[in-house]
Amino acid sequence: MRWFLSGTAAVLLVVISALSYFAYTAQPSSQFLTVFQVLAPSLATILTAVVALMIYASQQATQRLWLDAKQEDEKARLASTIYKEIKSAENAIEKIRAKNVEKIQQYGPNSFSLINETAPPILPYESWTKNKHLFVGALSSEHFDTIDQSFEAAIQAEDCRAWALDLFRYQAQEKARARVDAVNSLTKDLVVERLRASKGYPTVPGILDDGIDNIKAACEKEFYRLTGLPSEIFVPKELFDRAEQALESFKPIINTPAGQALKQLCRIYSA
C-alpha cells in the first residue's frame, strides 16, 4: 500500500510540473487554452495538496506497520518469558512436593510448613500479571483462565517462600544474639570462678584453671544444639495454611492444551 501511494504521488508531481509549465508557456490560440491557462494554477494547487496528503498517508501507514512489527516482537518476547516462568514454577513446585513426601514419611503430617526457607525460588518475576491483558484475544477464554489460575497459585506459593525466608533470617539473628549473650555470660562466670580460685576462695567443684577452656567449649556446643538447629516453633499457622492452599491450587499446564497454546504463541509472534 505504501509503495502504491508513493508511486502515485510521484506521478502526480510530474503531472503538476507539466501542467504548470504548459500553462505558463503555451500561447492562447484557442478559447480552451485560454480557460486552461486560467484554471491550471488552481489545478496545480489542488493536486499539490492531494500529493501532500498522499505522502502523509504513506508515512502514517509506514509508521503503523513499524509499530505493529514492534508490538509483535514484544509479544513474542513476553510469550517466551511467560512460558519459561511457568515452566520453572512447575519444576520448583514439583521438587517441593517430592521433598514434602519424604518429610511426611519421616516426621508425619502437619509437623512442618510445606513451603519453607529451603524451597527453591518459585516465581521471582510476575511477567504474566503485568502483561496478561496483551493475550486476551490471542488465547481462548478457557486457556487464559487456566494459565491465570496457575500463575495466581504460583504467586501465592512464592509469597509463602519469601515469608518463610524472612522468618528464618529473623530467627537466625535472634538465635545468634542469644548465643553471644549466653557465651558472654558464661565467660564472665568462668573468669569470676578462676579469680576466686586464685585467691583461695571456694569455687564450684570441677572448675579449675586448666579446665575452663574445655568447659567453655562444651557449653558452646550445647548452646548450638539448643539454638542453632532448625526449628518450627515460631512459624505461624497462617503460613502452614497458605502454603498448603497454594500447592493444592497449583495445576501444571505445560503439557496441557493451555500450555501448548501459550507455546504456540511464541512461534506465531516470532515467525
PDB file of C-alpha atoms in Angstrom:
ATOM      1  CA  MET A   1       0.000   0.000   0.000  1.00  0.00           C
ATOM      2  CA  ARG A   2       2.709   2.469   0.929  1.00  0.00           C
ATOM      3  CA  TRP A   3       4.556   1.744  -2.346  1.00  0.00           C
ATOM      4  CA  PHE A   4       1.365   2.459  -4.341  1.00  0.00           C
ATOM      5  CA  LEU A   5       0.862   5.769  -2.539  1.00  0.00           C
ATOM      6  CA  SER A   6       4.463   6.792  -3.085  1.00  0.00           C
ATOM      7  CA  GLY A   7       4.329   5.902  -6.786  1.00  0.00           C
ATOM      8  CA  THR A   8       1.043   7.726  -7.296  1.00  0.00           C
ATOM      9  CA  ALA A   9       2.413  10.799  -5.565  1.00  0.00           C
ATOM     10  CA  ALA A  10       5.438  10.787  -7.836  1.00  0.00           C
ATOM     11  CA  VAL A  11       3.244  10.584 -10.954  1.00  0.00           C
ATOM     12  CA  LEU A  12       1.089  13.446  -9.736  1.00  0.00           C
ATOM     13  CA  LEU A  13       4.173  15.564  -9.107  1.00  0.00           C
ATOM     14  CA  VAL A  14       5.222  15.043 -12.706  1.00  0.00           C
ATOM     15  CA  VAL A  15       1.716  15.952 -13.909  1.00  0.00           C
ATOM     16  CA  ILE A  16       1.696  19.088 -11.777  1.00  0.00           C
ATOM     17  CA  SER A  17       5.048  20.163 -13.181  1.00  0.00           C
ATOM     18  CA  ALA A  18       3.886  19.563 -16.751  1.00  0.00           C
ATOM     19  CA  LEU A  19       0.629  21.448 -16.225  1.00  0.00           C
ATOM     20  CA  SER A  20       2.407  24.376 -14.654  1.00  0.00           C
ATOM     21  CA  TYR A  21       4.946  24.555 -17.463  1.00  0.00           C
ATOM     22  CA  PHE A  22       2.275  24.226 -20.159  1.00  0.00           C
ATOM     23  CA  ALA A  23       0.005  26.807 -18.551  1.00  0.00           C
ATOM     24  CA  TYR A  24       2.667  29.500 -18.419  1.00  0.00           C
ATOM     25  CA  THR A  25       4.422  28.827 -21.736  1.00  0.00           C
ATOM     26  CA  ALA A  26       1.598  27.880 -24.150  1.00  0.00           C
ATOM     27  CA  GLN A  27       0.171  30.551 -26.452  1.00  0.00           C
ATOM     28  CA  PRO A  28      -3.587  31.181 -26.023  1.00  0.00           C
ATOM     29  CA  SER A  29      -4.535  30.180 -29.588  1.00  0.00           C
ATOM     30  CA  SER A  30      -7.980  28.992 -28.619  1.00  0.00           C
ATOM     31  CA  GLN A  31     -10.697  29.590 -26.062  1.00  0.00           C
ATOM     32  CA  PHE A  32      -9.908  26.235 -24.436  1.00  0.00           C
ATOM     33  CA  LEU A  33      -6.276  27.124 -23.892  1.00  0.00           C
ATOM     34  CA  THR A  34      -7.304  30.469 -22.508  1.00  0.00           C
ATOM     35  CA  VAL A  35      -9.591  28.818 -19.973  1.00  0.00           C
ATOM     36  CA  PHE A  36      -6.935  26.194 -19.211  1.00  0.00           C
ATOM     37  CA  GLN A  37      -4.310  28.836 -18.525  1.00  0.00           C
ATOM     38  CA  VAL A  38      -6.713  30.428 -16.050  1.00  0.00           C
ATOM     39  CA  LEU A  39      -7.565  27.155 -14.277  1.00  0.00           C
ATOM     40  CA  ALA A  40      -4.122  25.492 -14.401  1.00  0.00           C
ATOM     41  CA  PRO A  41      -2.700  27.273 -11.336  1.00  0.00           C
ATOM     42  CA  SER A  42      -5.730  26.254  -9.281  1.00  0.00           C
ATOM     43  CA  LEU A  43      -5.482  22.671 -10.507  1.00  0.00           C
ATOM     44  CA  ALA A  44      -1.789  22.598  -9.691  1.00  0.00           C
ATOM     45  CA  THR A  45      -2.520  23.861  -6.171  1.00  0.00           C
ATOM     46  CA  ILE A  46      -5.218  21.205  -5.655  1.00  0.00           C
ATOM     47  CA  LEU A  47      -3.013  18.436  -6.994  1.00  0.00           C
ATOM     48  CA  THR A  48      -0.155  19.615  -4.774  1.00  0.00           C
ATOM     49  CA  ALA A  49      -2.434  19.353  -1.743  1.00  0.00           C
ATOM     50  CA  VAL A  50      -3.520  15.866  -2.829  1.00  0.00           C
ATOM     51  CA  VAL A  51       0.101  14.795  -3.214  1.00  0.00           C
ATOM     52  CA  ALA A  52       0.927  16.153   0.250  1.00  0.00           C
ATOM     53  CA  LEU A  53      -1.977  14.220   1.740  1.00  0.00           C
ATOM     54  CA  MET A  54      -0.902  11.034  -0.059  1.00  0.00           C
ATOM     55  CA  ILE A  55       2.661  11.404   1.182  1.00  0.00           C
ATOM     56  CA  TYR A  56       1.365  11.960   4.731  1.00  0.00           C
ATOM     57  CA  ALA A  57      -0.882   8.886   4.441  1.00  0.00           C
ATOM     58  CA  SER A  58       2.065   6.857   3.178  1.00  0.00           C
ATOM     59  CA  GLN A  59       4.215   7.953   6.130  1.00  0.00           C
ATOM     60  CA  GLN A  60       1.438   7.109   8.586  1.00  0.00           C
ATOM     61  CA  ALA A  61       0.960   3.656   7.024  1.00  0.00           C
ATOM     62  CA  THR A  62       4.690   3.012   7.260  1.00  0.00           C
ATOM     63  CA  GLN A  63       4.727   4.086  10.925  1.00  0.00           C
ATOM     64  CA  ARG A  64       1.745   1.855  11.744  1.00  0.00           C
ATOM     65  CA  LEU A  65       3.448  -1.128  10.105  1.00  0.00           C
ATOM     66  CA  TRP A  66       6.608  -0.412  12.110  1.00  0.00           C
ATOM     67  CA  LEU A  67       4.653  -0.142  15.362  1.00  0.00           C
ATOM     68  CA  ASP A  68       2.737  -3.349  14.592  1.00  0.00           C
ATOM     69  CA  ALA A  69       6.001  -5.194  13.907  1.00  0.00           C
ATOM     70  CA  LYS A  70       7.495  -3.834  17.131  1.00  0.00           C
ATOM     71  CA  GLN A  71       4.414  -4.914  19.108  1.00  0.00           C
ATOM     72  CA  GLU A  72       4.562  -8.408  17.606  1.00  0.00           C
ATOM     73  CA  ASP A  73       8.234  -8.697  18.568  1.00  0.00           C
ATOM     74  CA  GLU A  74       7.387  -7.601  22.118  1.00  0.00           C
ATOM     75  CA  LYS A  75       4.569 -10.158  22.326  1.00  0.00           C
ATOM     76  CA  ALA A  76       6.926 -12.889  21.134  1.00  0.00           C
ATOM     77  CA  ARG A  77       9.432 -11.960  23.831  1.00  0.00           C
ATOM     78  CA  LEU A  78       6.747 -11.807  26.530  1.00  0.00           C
ATOM     79  CA  ALA A  79       5.144 -15.101  25.460  1.00  0.00           C
ATOM     80  CA  SER A  80       8.530 -16.817  25.614  1.00  0.00           C
ATOM     81  CA  THR A  81       9.313 -15.266  29.017  1.00  0.00           C
ATOM     82  CA  ILE A  82       5.920 -16.239  30.453  1.00  0.00           C
ATOM     83  CA  TYR A  83       6.257 -19.794  29.167  1.00  0.00           C
ATOM     84  CA  LYS A  84       9.706 -20.146  30.780  1.00  0.00           C
ATOM     85  CA  GLU A  85       8.464 -18.680  34.074  1.00  0.00           C
ATOM     86  CA  ILE A  86       5.517 -21.061  34.425  1.00  0.00           C
ATOM     87  CA  LYS A  87       7.722 -23.995  33.430  1.00  0.00           C
ATOM     88  CA  SER A  88      10.266 -23.015  36.079  1.00  0.00           C
ATOM     89  CA  ALA A  89       7.455 -22.671  38.646  1.00  0.00           C
ATOM     90  CA  GLU A  90       6.217 -26.171  37.800  1.00  0.00           C
ATOM     91  CA  ASN A  91       9.698 -27.640  38.303  1.00  0.00           C
ATOM     92  CA  ALA A  92      10.136 -25.831  41.626  1.00  0.00           C
ATOM     93  CA  ILE A  93       6.752 -26.920  42.972  1.00  0.00           C
ATOM     94  CA  GLU A  94       7.379 -30.490  41.844  1.00  0.00           C
ATOM     95  CA  LYS A  95      10.629 -30.505  43.853  1.00  0.00           C
ATOM     96  CA  ILE A  96       8.817 -29.061  46.888  1.00  0.00           C
ATOM     97  CA  ARG A  97       6.101 -31.718  46.681  1.00  0.00           C
ATOM     98  CA  ALA A  98       8.661 -34.527  46.366  1.00  0.00           C
ATOM     99  CA  LYS A  99      10.580 -33.167  49.375  1.00  0.00           C
ATOM    100  CA  ASN A 100       7.367 -32.939  51.382  1.00  0.00           C
ATOM    101  CA  VAL A 101       6.601 -36.606  50.697  1.00  0.00           C
ATOM    102  CA  GLU A 102       9.969 -37.522  52.210  1.00  0.00           C
ATOM    103  CA  LYS A 103       9.380 -35.294  55.243  1.00  0.00           C
ATOM    104  CA  ILE A 104       5.903 -36.709  55.849  1.00  0.00           C
ATOM    105  CA  GLN A 105       7.296 -40.224  55.790  1.00  0.00           C
ATOM    106  CA  GLN A 106       9.996 -39.202  58.249  1.00  0.00           C
ATOM    107  CA  TYR A 107       8.190 -36.808  60.608  1.00  0.00           C
ATOM    108  CA  GLY A 108       4.498 -37.330  59.897  1.00  0.00           C
ATOM    109  CA  PRO A 109       1.901 -34.881  58.503  1.00  0.00           C
ATOM    110  CA  ASN A 110       1.297 -31.400  59.907  1.00  0.00           C
ATOM    111  CA  SER A 111       4.715 -31.309  61.562  1.00  0.00           C
ATOM    112  CA  PHE A 112       6.302 -28.722  59.291  1.00  0.00           C
ATOM    113  CA  SER A 113       5.498 -25.978  56.777  1.00  0.00           C
ATOM    114  CA  LEU A 114       5.021 -27.334  53.253  1.00  0.00           C
ATOM    115  CA  ILE A 115       6.964 -24.345  51.888  1.00  0.00           C
ATOM    116  CA  ASN A 116       9.921 -23.219  53.960  1.00  0.00           C
ATOM    117  CA  GLU A 117      13.173 -21.278  53.640  1.00  0.00           C
ATOM    118  CA  THR A 118      14.924 -24.161  51.846  1.00  0.00           C
ATOM    119  CA  ALA A 119      12.409 -24.222  48.984  1.00  0.00           C
ATOM    120  CA  PRO A 120      13.743 -23.222  45.534  1.00  0.00           C
ATOM    121  CA  PRO A 121      12.552 -19.925  44.013  1.00  0.00           C
ATOM    122  CA  ILE A 122       9.097 -20.471  42.519  1.00  0.00           C
ATOM    123  CA  LEU A 123       8.145 -17.274  40.696  1.00  0.00           C
ATOM    124  CA  PRO A 124      10.671 -14.462  41.218  1.00  0.00           C
ATOM    125  CA  TYR A 125       9.053 -12.365  38.464  1.00  0.00           C
ATOM    126  CA  GLU A 126       5.416 -11.734  37.538  1.00  0.00           C
ATOM    127  CA  SER A 127       5.507 -11.136  33.790  1.00  0.00           C
ATOM    128  CA  TRP A 128       2.077 -12.712  33.337  1.00  0.00           C
ATOM    129  CA  THR A 129       0.351 -10.465  35.883  1.00  0.00           C
ATOM    130  CA  LYS A 130       1.803  -7.320  34.316  1.00  0.00           C
ATOM    131  CA  ASN A 131       1.174  -8.254  30.668  1.00  0.00           C
ATOM    132  CA  LYS A 132      -1.698 -10.733  30.547  1.00  0.00           C
ATOM    133  CA  HIS A 133      -4.014  -8.133  29.014  1.00  0.00           C
ATOM    134  CA  LEU A 134      -1.979  -8.430  25.802  1.00  0.00           C
ATOM    135  CA  PHE A 135      -3.039 -12.067  25.389  1.00  0.00           C
ATOM    136  CA  VAL A 136      -6.775 -11.711  25.985  1.00  0.00           C
ATOM    137  CA  GLY A 137      -7.594 -12.032  22.284  1.00  0.00           C
ATOM    138  CA  ALA A 138      -4.733 -14.390  21.446  1.00  0.00           C
ATOM    139  CA  LEU A 139      -5.835 -17.146  23.854  1.00  0.00           C
ATOM    140  CA  SER A 140      -9.238 -18.746  24.260  1.00  0.00           C
ATOM    141  CA  SER A 141     -11.059 -17.828  27.466  1.00  0.00           C
ATOM    142  CA  GLU A 142     -10.616 -21.380  28.791  1.00  0.00           C
ATOM    143  CA  HIS A 143      -6.861 -21.427  28.164  1.00  0.00           C
ATOM    144  CA  PHE A 144      -6.492 -17.878  29.501  1.00  0.00           C
ATOM    145  CA  ASP A 145      -8.295 -18.754  32.755  1.00  0.00           C
ATOM    146  CA  THR A 146      -6.259 -21.958  33.202  1.00  0.00           C
ATOM    147  CA  ILE A 147      -2.969 -20.114  32.817  1.00  0.00           C
ATOM    148  CA  ASP A 148      -4.149 -17.258  35.040  1.00  0.00           C
ATOM    149  CA  GLN A 149      -5.185 -19.620  37.863  1.00  0.00           C
ATOM    150  CA  SER A 150      -1.849 -21.446  37.782  1.00  0.00           C
ATOM    151  CA  PHE A 151       0.055 -18.177  37.929  1.00  0.00           C
ATOM    152  CA  GLU A 152      -2.074 -16.962  40.858  1.00  0.00           C
ATOM    153  CA  ALA A 153      -1.284 -20.145  42.788  1.00  0.00           C
ATOM    154  CA  ALA A 154       2.420 -19.830  41.927  1.00  0.00           C
ATOM    155  CA  ILE A 155       2.428 -16.223  43.169  1.00  0.00           C
ATOM    156  CA  GLN A 156       0.885 -17.328  46.476  1.00  0.00           C
ATOM    157  CA  ALA A 157       3.462 -20.116  46.798  1.00  0.00           C
ATOM    158  CA  GLU A 158       6.284 -17.640  46.144  1.00  0.00           C
ATOM    159  CA  ASP A 159       4.843 -15.307  48.788  1.00  0.00           C
ATOM    160  CA  CYS A 160       4.922 -18.183  51.288  1.00  0.00           C
ATOM    161  CA  ARG A 161       8.539 -18.935  50.396  1.00  0.00           C
ATOM    162  CA  ALA A 162       9.528 -15.281  50.835  1.00  0.00           C
ATOM    163  CA  TRP A 163       7.646 -15.149  54.157  1.00  0.00           C
ATOM    164  CA  ALA A 164       9.348 -18.308  55.417  1.00  0.00           C
ATOM    165  CA  LEU A 165      12.731 -16.932  54.360  1.00  0.00           C
ATOM    166  CA  ASP A 166      12.126 -13.669  56.219  1.00  0.00           C
ATOM    167  CA  LEU A 167      11.111 -15.592  59.350  1.00  0.00           C
ATOM    168  CA  PHE A 168      14.187 -17.796  59.083  1.00  0.00           C
ATOM    169  CA  ARG A 169      16.537 -14.824  58.758  1.00  0.00           C
ATOM    170  CA  TYR A 170      14.931 -13.013  61.675  1.00  0.00           C
ATOM    171  CA  GLN A 171      15.099 -16.113  63.882  1.00  0.00           C
ATOM    172  CA  ALA A 172      18.703 -16.729  62.835  1.00  0.00           C
ATOM    173  CA  GLN A 173      19.624 -13.249  64.009  1.00  0.00           C
ATOM    174  CA  GLU A 174      17.797 -13.780  67.303  1.00  0.00           C
ATOM    175  CA  LYS A 175      19.487 -17.155  67.828  1.00  0.00           C
ATOM    176  CA  ALA A 176      22.892 -15.654  67.103  1.00  0.00           C
ATOM    177  CA  ARG A 177      22.228 -12.850  69.565  1.00  0.00           C
ATOM    178  CA  ALA A 178      21.093 -15.355  72.208  1.00  0.00           C
ATOM    179  CA  ARG A 179      24.220 -17.487  71.726  1.00  0.00           C
ATOM    180  CA  VAL A 180      26.511 -14.457  72.009  1.00  0.00           C
ATOM    181  CA  ASP A 181      24.763 -13.303  75.177  1.00  0.00           C
ATOM    182  CA  ALA A 182      24.956 -16.791  76.689  1.00  0.00           C
ATOM    183  CA  VAL A 183      28.645 -17.198  75.856  1.00  0.00           C
ATOM    184  CA  ASN A 184      29.450 -13.780  77.278  1.00  0.00           C
ATOM    185  CA  SER A 185      27.587 -14.621  80.481  1.00  0.00           C
ATOM    186  CA  LEU A 186      29.347 -17.985  80.740  1.00  0.00           C
ATOM    187  CA  THR A 187      32.751 -16.416  80.116  1.00  0.00           C
ATOM    188  CA  LYS A 188      32.107 -13.868  82.848  1.00  0.00           C
ATOM    189  CA  ASP A 189      31.142 -16.587  85.340  1.00  0.00           C
ATOM    190  CA  LEU A 190      34.198 -18.675  84.484  1.00  0.00           C
ATOM    191  CA  VAL A 191      36.508 -15.690  84.891  1.00  0.00           C
ATOM    192  CA  VAL A 192      34.974 -14.948  88.284  1.00  0.00           C
ATOM    193  CA  GLU A 193      35.444 -18.568  89.377  1.00  0.00           C
ATOM    194  CA  ARG A 194      39.052 -18.551  88.246  1.00  0.00           C
ATOM    195  CA  LEU A 195      39.733 -15.367  90.203  1.00  0.00           C
ATOM    196  CA  ARG A 196      38.085 -16.880  93.271  1.00  0.00           C
ATOM    197  CA  ALA A 197      40.258 -19.986  92.949  1.00  0.00           C
ATOM    198  CA  SER A 198      43.410 -17.861  92.556  1.00  0.00           C
ATOM    199  CA  LYS A 199      42.587 -16.078  95.806  1.00  0.00           C
ATOM    200  CA  GLY A 200      41.928 -19.282  97.680  1.00  0.00           C
ATOM    201  CA  TYR A 201      38.164 -18.870  97.878  1.00  0.00           C
ATOM    202  CA  PRO A 202      35.836 -21.857  97.460  1.00  0.00           C
ATOM    203  CA  THR A 203      34.770 -22.447  93.861  1.00  0.00           C
ATOM    204  CA  VAL A 204      32.293 -24.611  92.012  1.00  0.00           C
ATOM    205  CA  PRO A 205      33.577 -28.193  92.108  1.00  0.00           C
ATOM    206  CA  GLY A 206      35.282 -29.226  88.866  1.00  0.00           C
ATOM    207  CA  ILE A 207      36.200 -25.727  87.687  1.00  0.00           C
ATOM    208  CA  LEU A 208      39.974 -25.476  87.589  1.00  0.00           C
ATOM    209  CA  ASP A 209      42.274 -23.153  85.718  1.00  0.00           C
ATOM    210  CA  ASP A 210      43.284 -25.813  83.195  1.00  0.00           C
ATOM    211  CA  GLY A 211      39.670 -26.945  82.661  1.00  0.00           C
ATOM    212  CA  ILE A 212      37.953 -23.655  81.897  1.00  0.00           C
ATOM    213  CA  ASP A 213      38.548 -23.843  78.145  1.00  0.00           C
ATOM    214  CA  ASN A 214      37.096 -27.345  77.983  1.00  0.00           C
ATOM    215  CA  ILE A 215      34.058 -26.308  79.991  1.00  0.00           C
ATOM    216  CA  LYS A 216      33.514 -23.290  77.742  1.00  0.00           C
ATOM    217  CA  ALA A 217      33.741 -25.407  74.574  1.00  0.00           C
ATOM    218  CA  ALA A 218      31.276 -27.949  75.973  1.00  0.00           C
ATOM    219  CA  CYS A 219      28.808 -25.212  76.894  1.00  0.00           C
ATOM    220  CA  GLU A 220      29.082 -23.597  73.471  1.00  0.00           C
ATOM    221  CA  LYS A 221      28.322 -26.959  71.888  1.00  0.00           C
ATOM    222  CA  GLU A 222      25.160 -27.246  73.968  1.00  0.00           C
ATOM    223  CA  PHE A 223      24.158 -23.692  73.074  1.00  0.00           C
ATOM    224  CA  TYR A 224      24.481 -24.544  69.388  1.00  0.00           C
ATOM    225  CA  ARG A 225      22.399 -27.674  69.795  1.00  0.00           C
ATOM    226  CA  LEU A 226      19.633 -25.712  71.504  1.00  0.00           C
ATOM    227  CA  THR A 227      19.644 -22.537  69.409  1.00  0.00           C
ATOM    228  CA  GLY A 228      21.396 -23.310  66.117  1.00  0.00           C
ATOM    229  CA  LEU A 229      19.399 -26.198  64.712  1.00  0.00           C
ATOM    230  CA  PRO A 230      16.284 -25.565  62.564  1.00  0.00           C
ATOM    231  CA  SER A 231      13.068 -25.062  64.471  1.00  0.00           C
ATOM    232  CA  GLU A 232       9.402 -24.708  63.505  1.00  0.00           C
ATOM    233  CA  ILE A 233       8.426 -23.225  66.862  1.00  0.00           C
ATOM    234  CA  PHE A 234       7.917 -19.678  65.581  1.00  0.00           C
ATOM    235  CA  VAL A 235       6.293 -20.458  62.209  1.00  0.00           C
ATOM    236  CA  PRO A 236       2.727 -19.038  62.264  1.00  0.00           C
ATOM    237  CA  LYS A 237      -0.169 -21.329  61.410  1.00  0.00           C
ATOM    238  CA  GLU A 238      -1.268 -18.983  58.633  1.00  0.00           C
ATOM    239  CA  LEU A 239       1.940 -19.818  56.763  1.00  0.00           C
ATOM    240  CA  PHE A 240       1.136 -23.528  57.059  1.00  0.00           C
ATOM    241  CA  ASP A 241      -2.378 -22.965  55.724  1.00  0.00           C
ATOM    242  CA  ARG A 242      -1.430 -20.635  52.867  1.00  0.00           C
ATOM    243  CA  ALA A 243       1.373 -22.927  51.720  1.00  0.00           C
ATOM    244  CA  GLU A 244      -0.936 -25.929  51.702  1.00  0.00           C
ATOM    245  CA  GLN A 245      -3.589 -23.994  49.790  1.00  0.00           C
ATOM    246  CA  ALA A 246      -1.081 -22.757  47.192  1.00  0.00           C
ATOM    247  CA  LEU A 247       0.289 -26.235  46.500  1.00  0.00           C
ATOM    248  CA  GLU A 248      -3.198 -27.692  46.192  1.00  0.00           C
ATOM    249  CA  SER A 249      -4.356 -24.894  43.862  1.00  0.00           C
ATOM    250  CA  PHE A 250      -1.387 -25.034  41.511  1.00  0.00           C
ATOM    251  CA  LYS A 251      -2.055 -27.134  38.418  1.00  0.00           C
ATOM    252  CA  PRO A 252       0.746 -27.881  35.922  1.00  0.00           C
ATOM    253  CA  ILE A 253      -0.087 -26.516  32.471  1.00  0.00           C
ATOM    254  CA  ILE A 254       2.996 -27.080  30.309  1.00  0.00           C
ATOM    255  CA  ASN A 255       1.716 -30.418  28.965  1.00  0.00           C
ATOM    256  CA  THR A 256      -1.899 -29.293  28.741  1.00  0.00           C
ATOM    257  CA  PRO A 257      -3.746 -27.685  25.799  1.00  0.00           C
ATOM    258  CA  ALA A 258      -3.410 -24.318  27.548  1.00  0.00           C
ATOM    259  CA  GLY A 259       0.358 -24.737  27.821  1.00  0.00           C
ATOM    260  CA  GLN A 260       0.623 -25.776  24.182  1.00  0.00           C
ATOM    261  CA  ALA A 261      -1.449 -22.735  23.157  1.00  0.00           C
ATOM    262  CA  LEU A 262       0.947 -20.469  25.067  1.00  0.00           C
ATOM    263  CA  LYS A 263       3.926 -22.184  23.456  1.00  0.00           C
ATOM    264  CA  GLN A 264       2.335 -21.759  20.037  1.00  0.00           C
ATOM    265  CA  LEU A 265       2.138 -18.005  20.603  1.00  0.00           C
ATOM    266  CA  CYS A 266       5.920 -17.918  20.947  1.00  0.00           C
ATOM    267  CA  ARG A 267       6.194 -19.433  17.447  1.00  0.00           C
ATOM    268  CA  ILE A 268       3.484 -17.314  15.862  1.00  0.00           C
ATOM    269  CA  TYR A 269       4.800 -13.964  17.081  1.00  0.00           C
ATOM    270  CA  SER A 270       8.420 -14.829  16.335  1.00  0.00           C
ATOM    271  CA  ALA A 271       7.670 -16.147  12.826  1.00  0.00           C
TER     272      ALA A 271
END
